[in-house]
Structure formats: structure tokens, C-alpha cells
CSV table of C-alpha atoms in Angstrom, one decimal:
chain,number,residue,atom,x,y,z
A,22,MET,CA,21.8,-15.3,-9.5
A,23,LYS,CA,22.1,-16.3,-5.8
A,24,ILE,CA,20.4,-13.0,-4.8
A,25,ARG,CA,17.5,-13.6,-7.2
A,26,ARG,CA,16.7,-16.8,-5.3
A,27,TYR,CA,15.9,-14.7,-2.2
A,28,ILE,CA,13.9,-12.1,-4.1
A,29,LYS,CA,10.4,-13.5,-4.1
A,30,GLY,CA,7.0,-12.1,-5.0
A,31,ASP,CA,5.9,-10.0,-8.0
A,32,ARG,CA,9.0,-8.8,-9.9
A,33,ILE,CA,7.0,-5.9,-11.4
A,34,ILE,CA,6.2,-4.5,-8.0
A,35,TRP,CA,9.9,-4.8,-7.0
A,36,MET,CA,10.8,-2.9,-10.2
A,37,VAL,CA,8.2,-0.1,-9.5
A,38,VAL,CA,9.4,0.3,-5.9
A,39,LEU,CA,13.1,0.5,-7.0
A,40,ILE,CA,12.2,3.1,-9.7
A,41,LEU,CA,10.3,5.2,-7.1
A,42,LEU,CA,13.2,5.0,-4.7
A,43,VAL,CA,15.7,6.2,-7.4
A,44,ILE,CA,13.4,9.1,-8.2
A,45,SER,CA,13.3,9.8,-4.5
A,46,LEU,CA,17.1,10.0,-4.3
A,47,LEU,CA,17.4,12.3,-7.3
A,48,SER,CA,14.5,14.6,-6.3
A,49,VAL,CA,15.5,14.9,-2.6
A,50,TYR,CA,19.1,15.8,-3.5
A,51,SER,CA,17.8,18.5,-5.9
A,52,SER,CA,15.2,20.0,-3.6
A,53,THR,CA,17.3,20.2,-0.4
A,54,GLY,CA,19.8,22.8,-1.5
A,55,SER,CA,18.2,25.7,0.5
A,56,LEU,CA,17.8,23.4,3.5
A,57,ALA,CA,21.5,22.5,3.3
A,58,TYR,CA,22.6,26.1,3.3
A,59,GLN,CA,20.2,27.0,6.2
A,60,HIS,CA,21.2,24.1,8.5
A,61,ARG,CA,24.3,22.3,7.2
A,62,ALA,CA,26.6,25.2,6.1
A,63,GLY,CA,25.9,24.4,2.4
A,64,ASN,CA,26.8,20.7,2.6
A,65,THR,CA,24.3,19.5,0.0
A,66,PHE,CA,25.6,15.9,0.2
A,67,TYR,CA,24.3,15.6,3.8
A,68,TYR,CA,20.7,15.1,2.8
A,69,LEU,CA,21.6,13.0,-0.2
A,70,PHE,CA,23.5,10.4,2.0
A,71,ARG,CA,20.8,10.7,4.7
A,72,GLN,CA,18.1,9.8,2.2
A,73,LEU,CA,20.3,7.1,0.7
A,74,LYS,CA,20.6,5.6,4.2
A,75,PHE,CA,16.8,5.7,4.6
A,76,ILE,CA,16.3,4.0,1.2
A,77,LEU,CA,18.8,1.2,2.0
A,78,LEU,CA,17.1,0.6,5.3
A,79,GLY,CA,13.7,0.6,3.6
A,80,LEU,CA,14.9,-2.0,1.1
A,81,LEU,CA,16.1,-4.1,4.0
A,82,ILE,CA,12.7,-3.8,5.6
A,83,ILE,CA,11.0,-4.8,2.3
A,84,PHE,CA,13.3,-7.8,1.9
A,85,PHE,CA,12.8,-9.2,5.4
A,86,VAL,CA,9.1,-8.5,5.6
A,87,HIS,CA,8.4,-10.1,2.2
A,88,LEU,CA,10.0,-13.3,3.4
A,89,ILE,CA,7.5,-13.6,6.3
A,90,PRO,CA,4.5,-15.8,5.4
A,91,TYR,CA,1.6,-13.4,5.2
A,92,ARG,CA,-0.5,-15.6,7.5
A,93,ILE,CA,1.8,-14.5,10.4
A,94,PHE,CA,0.4,-11.0,9.9
A,95,SER,CA,-3.0,-12.3,10.7
A,96,ARG,CA,-1.8,-13.7,14.0
A,97,VAL,CA,-0.2,-10.5,15.2
A,98,SER,CA,-2.9,-8.1,13.8
A,99,VAL,CA,-4.7,-7.7,17.1
A,100,PHE,CA,-1.5,-7.1,19.0
A,101,ALA,CA,-0.4,-4.5,16.3
A,102,LEU,CA,-3.7,-2.7,16.7
A,103,TYR,CA,-3.4,-2.7,20.5
A,104,LEU,CA,0.1,-1.3,20.1
A,105,ALA,CA,-0.9,1.4,17.7
A,106,ILE,CA,-3.6,2.9,20.1
A,107,PRO,CA,-1.2,3.8,23.0
A,108,LEU,CA,1.3,5.1,20.6
A,109,LEU,CA,-1.3,7.5,19.1
A,110,VAL,CA,-2.4,8.5,22.6
A,111,LEU,CA,1.2,9.1,23.6
A,112,THR,CA,1.7,11.3,20.5
A,113,ILE,CA,-1.2,13.5,21.5
A,114,PHE,CA,0.2,14.2,24.9
A,115,ALA,CA,3.9,13.9,24.5
A,116,GLY,CA,4.6,14.1,20.8
A,117,THR,CA,7.2,16.3,19.1
A,118,ASN,CA,5.8,19.4,17.5
A,119,ILE,CA,7.2,19.9,13.9
A,120,ASN,CA,5.7,22.5,11.5
A,121,GLU,CA,3.0,23.3,14.0
A,122,ALA,CA,1.7,19.8,14.2
A,123,THR,CA,2.2,17.2,16.9
A,124,ARG,CA,2.4,14.1,14.8
A,125,TRP,CA,5.8,12.6,15.7
A,126,LEU,CA,7.4,10.6,18.5
A,127,GLN,CA,11.1,10.8,19.1
A,128,ILE,CA,12.9,7.5,19.6
A,129,PRO,CA,15.2,7.9,22.6
A,130,GLY,CA,18.9,7.7,21.9
A,131,THR,CA,18.6,7.7,18.1
A,132,GLY,CA,17.5,11.2,17.1
A,133,LEU,CA,14.9,9.7,14.8
A,134,THR,CA,11.3,10.6,14.8
A,135,ILE,CA,8.4,8.4,13.6
A,136,GLN,CA,4.8,9.1,12.9
A,137,PRO,CA,2.7,6.5,14.8
A,138,SER,CA,-0.2,7.2,12.3
A,139,ASP,CA,1.9,5.5,9.6
A,140,PHE,CA,2.1,2.4,11.8
A,141,ALA,CA,-1.6,2.7,12.7
A,142,LYS,CA,-2.5,2.5,9.0
A,143,ILE,CA,-0.9,-0.8,8.6
A,144,ALA,CA,-2.2,-2.2,11.9
A,145,LEU,CA,-5.8,-1.2,11.1
A,146,VAL,CA,-5.7,-2.9,7.7
A,147,MET,CA,-4.2,-6.0,9.2
A,148,TYR,CA,-6.9,-6.1,11.8
A,149,LEU,CA,-9.8,-5.4,9.4
A,150,ALA,CA,-8.5,-8.1,6.9
A,151,LYS,CA,-8.4,-10.6,9.7
A,152,ILE,CA,-12.0,-9.9,11.0
A,153,LEU,CA,-13.4,-9.8,7.4
A,154,SER,CA,-11.7,-13.0,6.3
A,155,VAL,CA,-12.7,-15.2,9.3
A,156,ASN,CA,-16.3,-14.0,9.3
A,157,GLN,CA,-17.2,-14.3,5.6
A,158,ASN,CA,-19.9,-16.8,6.4
A,159,ASN,CA,-21.6,-14.5,8.9
A,160,ILE,CA,-20.6,-11.2,7.4
A,161,LYS,CA,-24.0,-9.7,8.1
A,162,ASP,CA,-23.7,-10.1,11.8
A,163,PHE,CA,-24.0,-6.6,13.3
A,164,LYS,CA,-22.6,-7.3,16.8
A,165,GLY,CA,-20.1,-10.0,15.9
A,166,VAL,CA,-18.5,-8.3,12.8
A,167,PHE,CA,-19.7,-4.7,12.0
A,168,ARG,CA,-19.4,-3.4,15.6
A,169,LYS,CA,-15.9,-4.7,15.9
A,170,VAL,CA,-14.6,-3.2,12.7
A,171,VAL,CA,-16.4,0.2,13.3
A,172,LEU,CA,-15.0,0.5,16.8
A,173,ALA,CA,-11.5,-0.1,15.5
A,174,ILE,CA,-11.9,2.3,12.6
A,175,MET,CA,-13.4,5.1,14.6
A,176,GLY,CA,-11.0,4.6,17.5
A,177,ILE,CA,-7.9,4.9,15.2
A,178,CYS,CA,-9.3,7.8,13.1
A,179,ILE,CA,-10.3,9.9,16.1
A,180,LEU,CA,-6.9,9.5,17.7
A,181,VAL,CA,-5.2,10.5,14.4
A,182,LEU,CA,-7.7,13.4,13.8
A,183,PRO,CA,-6.4,16.1,16.2
A,184,ALA,CA,-3.0,16.4,14.5
A,185,ASN,CA,-3.7,15.1,11.0
A,186,PHE,CA,-7.1,15.5,9.5
A,187,SER,CA,-6.0,14.3,6.0
A,188,THR,CA,-4.5,11.1,7.3
A,189,SER,CA,-7.6,10.4,9.3
A,190,VAL,CA,-9.8,10.9,6.1
A,191,ILE,CA,-7.4,8.6,4.1
A,192,LEU,CA,-7.7,5.9,6.8
A,193,PHE,CA,-11.5,6.2,6.8
A,194,VAL,CA,-11.8,5.9,3.0
A,195,THR,CA,-9.3,3.0,2.9
A,196,ALA,CA,-11.2,1.2,5.6
A,197,PHE,CA,-14.6,1.9,4.0
A,198,SER,CA,-13.3,0.5,0.7
A,199,LEU,CA,-12.0,-2.6,2.4
A,200,LEU,CA,-15.4,-3.2,4.1
A,201,PHE,CA,-17.1,-2.7,0.8
A,202,VAL,CA,-14.9,-5.3,-0.8
A,203,GLY,CA,-15.4,-7.5,2.2
A,204,ARG,CA,-19.2,-7.7,1.5
A,205,ILE,CA,-20.3,-5.7,4.5
A,206,PRO,CA,-24.0,-4.8,3.8
A,207,VAL,CA,-24.7,-1.4,2.2
A,208,LYS,CA,-27.0,-0.3,5.1
A,209,TYR,CA,-24.1,-0.9,7.5
A,210,LEU,CA,-21.7,1.1,5.3
A,211,ALA,CA,-24.2,4.0,5.3
A,212,LEU,CA,-24.4,3.8,9.1
A,213,MET,CA,-20.6,3.9,9.2
A,214,ILE,CA,-20.6,7.2,7.1
A,215,PHE,CA,-23.2,8.7,9.4
A,216,THR,CA,-21.2,7.7,12.4
A,217,GLY,CA,-18.0,9.2,11.0
A,218,VAL,CA,-19.6,12.5,10.1
A,219,PHE,CA,-21.3,12.6,13.6
A,220,ALA,CA,-18.0,11.9,15.3
A,221,LEU,CA,-16.2,14.7,13.3
A,222,SER,CA,-19.0,17.2,14.2
A,223,ILE,CA,-18.7,16.3,17.9
A,224,PHE,CA,-15.0,16.7,17.8
A,225,ILE,CA,-15.1,20.1,16.0
A,226,GLY,CA,-18.0,21.4,18.1
A,227,GLY,CA,-16.4,20.3,21.4
A,228,SER,CA,-13.1,21.9,20.5
A,229,LEU,CA,-14.7,25.2,19.6
A,230,LEU,CA,-16.8,25.3,22.8
A,231,LEU,CA,-13.7,24.5,24.9
A,232,ASN,CA,-11.6,27.1,23.1
A,233,ARG,CA,-9.1,24.5,22.1
A,234,GLU,CA,-9.2,24.8,18.4
A,235,GLY,CA,-5.7,23.2,17.8
A,236,ARG,CA,-5.5,22.5,14.1
A,237,ILE,CA,-9.1,23.3,13.4
A,238,SER,CA,-8.4,26.9,12.5
A,239,THR,CA,-5.7,25.6,10.0
A,240,TRP,CA,-8.2,23.2,8.4
A,241,LYS,CA,-10.8,26.0,8.1
A,242,HIS,CA,-8.3,28.5,6.7
A,243,ARG,CA,-7.0,26.1,4.0
A,244,ILE,CA,-10.5,25.0,2.9
A,245,GLU,CA,-11.8,28.6,2.8
A,246,ALA,CA,-8.7,29.7,0.8
A,247,TYR,CA,-9.2,26.8,-1.6
A,248,VAL,CA,-12.9,27.4,-2.1
A,249,ALA,CA,-12.6,31.2,-2.5
A,250,GLY,CA,-9.4,30.9,-4.6
A,251,GLU,CA,-7.8,33.7,-2.6
A,252,GLY,CA,-6.1,34.3,0.7
A,253,ASP,CA,-3.0,32.7,2.0
A,254,SER,CA,-2.4,30.2,-0.7
A,255,TYR,CA,1.4,30.8,-1.1
A,256,GLN,CA,2.3,27.1,-1.1
A,257,ALA,CA,-0.3,26.2,-3.7
A,258,ASP,CA,0.6,29.2,-5.9
A,259,GLN,CA,4.4,28.3,-5.8
A,260,ALA,CA,3.6,24.7,-6.7
A,261,LYS,CA,1.6,25.9,-9.7
A,262,VAL,CA,4.4,28.1,-10.8
A,263,ALA,CA,6.8,25.2,-10.6
A,264,ILE,CA,4.5,23.0,-12.7
A,265,VAL,CA,4.0,25.8,-15.3
A,266,GLN,CA,7.8,26.4,-15.6
A,267,GLY,CA,8.4,22.7,-16.0
A,268,GLY,CA,6.2,22.5,-19.1
A,269,LEU,CA,6.1,19.2,-21.0
A,270,PHE,CA,9.8,18.3,-20.9
A,271,GLY,CA,11.1,20.1,-17.8
A,272,LYS,CA,14.1,22.3,-17.1
A,273,GLY,CA,16.5,19.5,-16.4
A,274,PRO,CA,17.7,17.7,-13.3
A,275,GLY,CA,18.9,20.1,-10.6
A,276,ASN,CA,17.7,23.2,-12.5
A,277,SER,CA,14.6,23.9,-10.3
A,278,THR,CA,14.2,27.5,-9.2
A,279,GLN,CA,11.0,27.0,-7.2
A,280,ARG,CA,12.8,24.8,-4.7
A,281,ASN,CA,14.1,28.0,-3.2
A,282,LEU,CA,10.7,29.5,-2.8
A,283,LEU,CA,8.4,26.6,-2.2
A,284,PRO,CA,7.9,25.5,1.4
A,285,HIS,CA,8.8,21.8,2.0
A,286,PRO,CA,9.8,21.1,-1.7
A,287,TYR,CA,11.4,17.8,-0.5
A,288,SER,CA,8.3,16.3,1.1
A,289,ASP,CA,4.8,17.8,0.7
A,290,PHE,CA,5.5,19.4,-2.7
A,291,ILE,CA,8.1,17.1,-4.2
A,292,TYR,CA,5.8,16.2,-7.0
A,293,ALA,CA,5.8,19.8,-8.2
A,294,ILE,CA,9.6,19.8,-8.2
A,295,ILE,CA,9.7,16.6,-10.2
A,296,ILE,CA,7.5,18.1,-12.8
A,297,GLU,CA,9.5,21.3,-12.9
A,298,GLU,CA,12.8,19.5,-13.5
A,299,TYR,CA,11.6,16.5,-15.6
A,300,GLY,CA,8.5,17.9,-17.2
A,301,THR,CA,4.8,16.8,-17.2
A,302,LEU,CA,5.4,14.0,-19.7
A,303,VAL,CA,8.5,12.5,-18.3
A,304,GLY,CA,8.2,13.3,-14.6
A,305,GLY,CA,4.5,13.8,-13.9
A,306,VAL,CA,3.1,11.1,-16.0
A,307,LEU,CA,5.8,8.6,-15.1
A,308,VAL,CA,5.3,8.9,-11.4
A,309,LEU,CA,1.5,8.7,-11.8
A,310,ALA,CA,1.8,5.7,-14.0
A,311,LEU,CA,4.1,3.9,-11.5
A,312,TYR,CA,1.5,4.2,-8.7
A,313,LEU,CA,-1.2,3.1,-11.1
A,314,TRP,CA,0.9,0.1,-12.2
A,315,LEU,CA,1.6,-0.7,-8.6
A,316,PHE,CA,-2.2,-0.8,-7.8
A,317,PHE,CA,-2.8,-2.8,-11.0
A,318,ARG,CA,-0.2,-5.5,-10.0
A,319,ALA,CA,-1.7,-5.6,-6.5
A,320,GLY,CA,-5.1,-6.2,-8.2
A,321,LEU,CA,-3.6,-9.2,-10.0
A,322,ILE,CA,-2.3,-10.5,-6.7
A,323,ILE,CA,-5.8,-10.2,-5.2
A,324,ARG,CA,-7.4,-12.0,-8.1
A,325,ARG,CA,-5.0,-14.9,-7.9
A,326,SER,CA,-5.0,-15.2,-4.2
A,327,ARG,CA,-6.7,-18.3,-2.8
A,328,SER,CA,-6.8,-16.7,0.7
A,329,THR,CA,-9.4,-14.1,1.7
A,330,TYR,CA,-7.0,-12.7,4.3
A,331,GLY,CA,-4.2,-12.3,1.7
A,332,ALA,CA,-6.6,-10.7,-0.7
A,333,PHE,CA,-8.0,-8.2,1.8
A,334,LEU,CA,-4.5,-7.4,3.2
A,335,ALA,CA,-3.1,-6.7,-0.3
A,336,PHE,CA,-6.1,-4.6,-1.3
A,337,GLY,CA,-6.1,-2.5,1.9
A,338,LEU,CA,-2.4,-1.8,1.9
A,339,SER,CA,-2.2,-0.9,-1.8
A,340,MET,CA,-5.3,1.2,-1.6
A,341,GLY,CA,-4.0,3.2,1.3
A,342,LEU,CA,-0.6,3.7,-0.4
A,343,VAL,CA,-1.9,4.7,-3.8
A,344,LEU,CA,-4.7,6.9,-2.2
A,345,GLN,CA,-2.0,8.9,-0.2
A,346,ALA,CA,0.0,9.3,-3.4
A,347,PHE,CA,-3.0,10.6,-5.3
A,348,VAL,CA,-3.8,13.1,-2.5
A,349,ASN,CA,-0.2,14.4,-2.6
A,350,MET,CA,-0.2,14.8,-6.4
A,351,ALA,CA,-3.6,16.4,-6.3
A,352,VAL,CA,-2.4,19.0,-3.8
A,353,ALA,CA,0.6,19.8,-6.0
A,354,VAL,CA,-1.5,20.5,-9.0
A,355,GLY,CA,-4.2,22.4,-7.1
A,356,LEU,CA,-7.1,19.9,-7.2
A,357,VAL,CA,-7.5,19.7,-3.4
A,358,PRO,CA,-6.5,22.0,-0.5
A,359,VAL,CA,-3.1,21.7,1.1
A,360,THR,CA,-3.0,18.6,3.3
A,361,GLY,CA,0.6,17.8,4.3
A,362,GLN,CA,0.6,14.3,2.9
A,363,THR,CA,4.0,13.0,1.7
A,364,LEU,CA,4.5,11.1,-1.6
A,365,PRO,CA,5.0,7.5,-0.6
A,366,LEU,CA,8.6,6.1,-1.3
A,367,VAL,CA,9.6,9.5,-2.8
A,368,SER,CA,9.4,12.2,-0.2
A,369,MET,CA,12.3,12.8,2.2
A,370,GLY,CA,12.0,11.2,5.6
A,371,GLY,CA,12.6,8.0,7.4
A,372,SER,CA,9.3,7.3,9.0
A,373,SER,CA,7.3,7.5,5.8
A,374,ILE,CA,9.8,5.3,3.9
A,375,PHE,CA,10.1,2.7,6.7
A,376,PHE,CA,6.4,2.1,7.1
A,377,THR,CA,5.6,2.3,3.4
A,378,SER,CA,8.4,-0.2,2.8
A,379,MET,CA,6.8,-2.4,5.4
A,380,ALA,CA,3.5,-2.2,3.5
A,381,ALA,CA,5.2,-3.0,0.2
A,382,GLY,CA,6.9,-6.0,1.9
A,383,MET,CA,3.5,-7.3,3.1
A,384,ILE,CA,2.0,-7.0,-0.4
A,385,LEU,CA,5.0,-8.9,-1.8
A,386,SER,CA,4.6,-11.5,0.9
A,387,VAL,CA,1.0,-12.1,-0.3
A,388,SER,CA,2.3,-12.3,-3.9
A,389,TRP,CA,4.9,-14.8,-2.9
A,390,GLY,CA,2.5,-16.9,-1.0
A,391,THR,CA,0.0,-16.9,-3.9
A,392,THR,CA,2.8,-17.9,-6.3
A,393,GLU,CA,3.9,-20.7,-4.0
A,394,VAL,CA,0.4,-22.1,-3.8
A,395,GLU,CA,-0.1,-22.0,-7.5
A,396,SER,CA,3.3,-23.7,-8.1
A,397,GLU,CA,2.4,-26.5,-5.6
A,398,LYS,CA,-1.0,-27.0,-7.3
A,399,SER,CA,0.6,-27.2,-10.7
A,400,LYS,CA,3.2,-29.6,-9.4
A,401,VAL,CA,0.4,-31.8,-7.9
A,402,LYS,CA,-1.5,-31.7,-11.1
A,403,SER,CA,1.5,-32.6,-13.2
A,404,GLU,CA,2.3,-35.5,-10.8
A,405,SER,CA,-1.3,-36.7,-10.9
A,406,GLY,CA,-1.2,-36.4,-14.7
A,407,GLU,CA,1.9,-38.6,-14.8
A,408,VAL,CA,0.2,-41.1,-12.6
A,409,LYS,CA,-2.9,-41.2,-14.8
A,410,SER,CA,-0.8,-41.6,-18.0
A,411,GLU,CA,1.1,-44.5,-16.4
A,412,GLU,CA,-2.2,-46.1,-15.4
A,413,VAL,CA,-3.6,-45.6,-18.9
A,414,GLN,CA,-0.4,-47.1,-20.4
A,415,SER,CA,-0.6,-50.1,-18.1
A,416,GLU,CA,-4.3,-50.6,-18.9
A,417,GLY,CA,-3.5,-50.4,-22.5
A,418,SER,CA,-0.8,-53.0,-22.3
A,419,GLU,CA,-3.1,-55.2,-20.4
A,420,SER,CA,-5.8,-54.8,-23.0
A,421,ASN,CA,-3.3,-55.5,-25.8
A,422,GLY,CA,-2.2,-58.7,-24.0
A,423,ALA,CA,-5.9,-59.7,-23.6
A,424,GLN,CA,-6.5,-59.0,-27.2
A,425,ALA,CA,-3.5,-61.0,-28.3
A,426,GLU,CA,-4.7,-63.9,-26.1
A,427,ALA,CA,-8.3,-63.7,-27.2
A,428,PRO,CA,-9.6,-67.0,-28.3
A,429,ALA,CA,-10.7,-67.4,-31.9
A,430,GLY,CA,-14.3,-67.7,-32.7
A,431,PRO,CA,-16.0,-70.1,-35.0
A,432,GLU,CA,-14.1,-70.6,-38.2
A,433,GLY,CA,-11.1,-68.9,-36.8
A,434,GLN,CA,-12.8,-65.5,-36.5
A,435,GLN,CA,-12.1,-63.2,-33.5
A,436,PRO,CA,-14.9,-62.0,-31.1
A,437,ASP,CA,-17.1,-59.1,-32.1
A,438,PHE,CA,-15.8,-56.7,-29.3
A,439,TYR,CA,-12.3,-56.9,-30.7
A,440,VAL,CA,-13.6,-56.1,-34.2
A,441,ASN,CA,-15.6,-53.2,-32.8
A,442,GLU,CA,-12.4,-51.8,-31.1
A,443,GLN,CA,-10.6,-52.1,-34.4
A,444,GLU,CA,-13.4,-50.1,-36.2
A,445,LYS,CA,-13.2,-47.4,-33.5
A,446,THR,CA,-9.5,-47.2,-34.0
A,447,ILE,CA,-9.8,-46.9,-37.8
């Protein structure tokens, strides 16, 4: 009971997050068998306890972040954005290359690696929510509002683009959705799309002319293989095999066979392993429903929020989180080309869990702040109602006293107003 006093915010979101983390622990333990035999001499418990450590740290992050009043995030949003930019630049020039992509920075002395793009997502949403909330009265101002947000969006997306095209697109779509909700004029949104396409064309064209393709050849290969339905689609094919073998009810926990054949079954394709072991009905639909439920509860928070910043912050963070989950699941079932996006709160890894936990904590902070405002308003209303009832009672007693002391009229009759009051009462 004492712990529940410190657990604030939407309880449903807490429950959804906890269920996803439990699914993460079970799925990571099941899907890391081959990895354990390759790197840990068959110690399958190593990755189980490692993921458990990340989950516990993630819960601590959620707990401490959700206790911070969400208005504090508005005050540090500019600083967070300015911090994200040099981290992204440092990643481009001195990042750690993992799986042929330079997306990580290694924290000295810890052995941990983080993806600065995960932090940049949160920083960008915090900044956009601040600019949109404080400029609602002059939202059509091109120089004062639109130019600021577009420069921030394009700057972050371009820095993320060289190593992670899919993350850059998710960031752009999330920011576009936030601007649309923030009442940015449609003509400005169209200009933003044109600017994004133009910037992407310049980046690709310049890279090809300078013979520095980087990840461009990988993007091209994946898109061509997906459109043609042929070529090197080993990952997608193995994921489809896992889903087909899982069927409706699955093969049972720990009984996956595709985990030994599927590249990165513990991160990029963990959704396929979940379906193989728990089935489409239990595993696939449940995970999808949890993310939809999370977005729905965030929508309720947005609707109840009395603060434009809180509403924009909750919308942007939940939109980015759920959009990333949908992209991961769409890749697993073959709806979109392979992207390398992890499943938030489920895939193995510290960086993804830490920053997703931070986002979840911020959403809960908005929920807690909204609940506190509503409780204070209801308390004020109840107190004002009590005061009014006391005033009515006192007025009634005074009128009764006046009526009792009313002088009798001619022939001992009472005045007309008192008779009328009696008629109204009857």
C-alpha cells in the first residue's frame, strides 16, 4: 500500500508497460540461445539476467521521471535539443560500428553503448511541444514559429539519416503529425514535405557523386528486393517461416526453431519469434493490442489535459513509440522492407529500453499532472458547494425568522408575500 502512494499517473499505462516488459524477458531468454552458445559458452542465463537488469533499470527510470512535473521538461527542452545535436555529430565521426551501421556511442568505463538517435527523438518532441504550446495565438507566424520547428526537425533528421534511414523517417512523420495537431497551416505542412524530399534527394545525390554511398546501397538493395519480391530477402523469408510455423496458437514457450536461423531474433525480428512460440492469437494480437491500448490511454490523457504543452508532449511521445512498434511488426510480417527498428520495451538492449522508459515516464508525468489538476478543481468545487449550501441555509434561517416575526395584517391576516411563498411551497 505504501508503494502505491508513489505510483502515480495512469494505472492502465503502468499495467501495459509491465506486461510488455514481462513479454520482453520471456522472449529474449528464448531467442538468445544461439547467441549464448556463440559468445557465452552456452550460458543461456547470461542474457536473461542481462535483460532483467535492463528492465529493472528501465522501471527505475520510469518511476523517477514520472515523479517530475511535466512542466520541467518544457524548461529543459531547448537544452536537450542542443545536447542531442553534438551527440549525433559525434556518432557520425566517432561512433561504434555494429552490424555495419554507425549508430552507437560507447560510454567510457561502462561497456555500454547508447543510440543518440533515441535521445534525439525525445528531445525533438520536447522542443516542438514547447514551441507549439507557447505560440498558439500566433501559430501562423512563418518566421517566429514554422521556421524554428522546421530547422529543428530537418537538423535532427539529417543528422540521423546517414546511419539510420528508418529512424529519420519515423522522426519526420512523428514531427509532421505533431505539427498537424498543433494547428500549423496546411500550406506550411506541404512546404515541410517538399523540404524533406528535397533534402533527402540532395543527400543521396551528393553521396553518389562523391562515391560515399555508405548505407545508401543497403537502402536501395532492401527496397528493390522488397518491390521485386526476390533477391537477398533471407531475413524476411525466415521471419515469414516463423510466423507460419507458429500458426494460431504457437509452438509453446521456448520451442522456436527459427531463432537458430533468423538473424537478430532477439531485437529486429523478436515479433516473429513471439508469434512462432505463442501464436498469432495469443502472441501477435496481444502485443499489437497492448500498443494500441497504450496509444488509446495516451489519447485520453491528451483529451483531459488542461495544458497544451502536456497534451503535445504526450501525443508526440506516444505517437513516436507506437509508430516504431508498428514499423517493427510490419517488417516481421512482410508489409514493409527490412528497417532494423526494435520493438519498444520488448527487444533486447539497454539503450532502447532506457530511452523508451524515459518517454513512458514523461507520458505518465503528464497523466499525473492532469489528474492532480482535476482533483484540485473537484476539491475547489466541493468546497465552494459547501460554502454555497451554508449560505443558503443561513439565508433560509434568516427568512424563517423574518417570517415568524412578520407583523399581522388587518384582521390578524399575514402579508400577501408570505402567503405567496406558502403557495409556491405547496
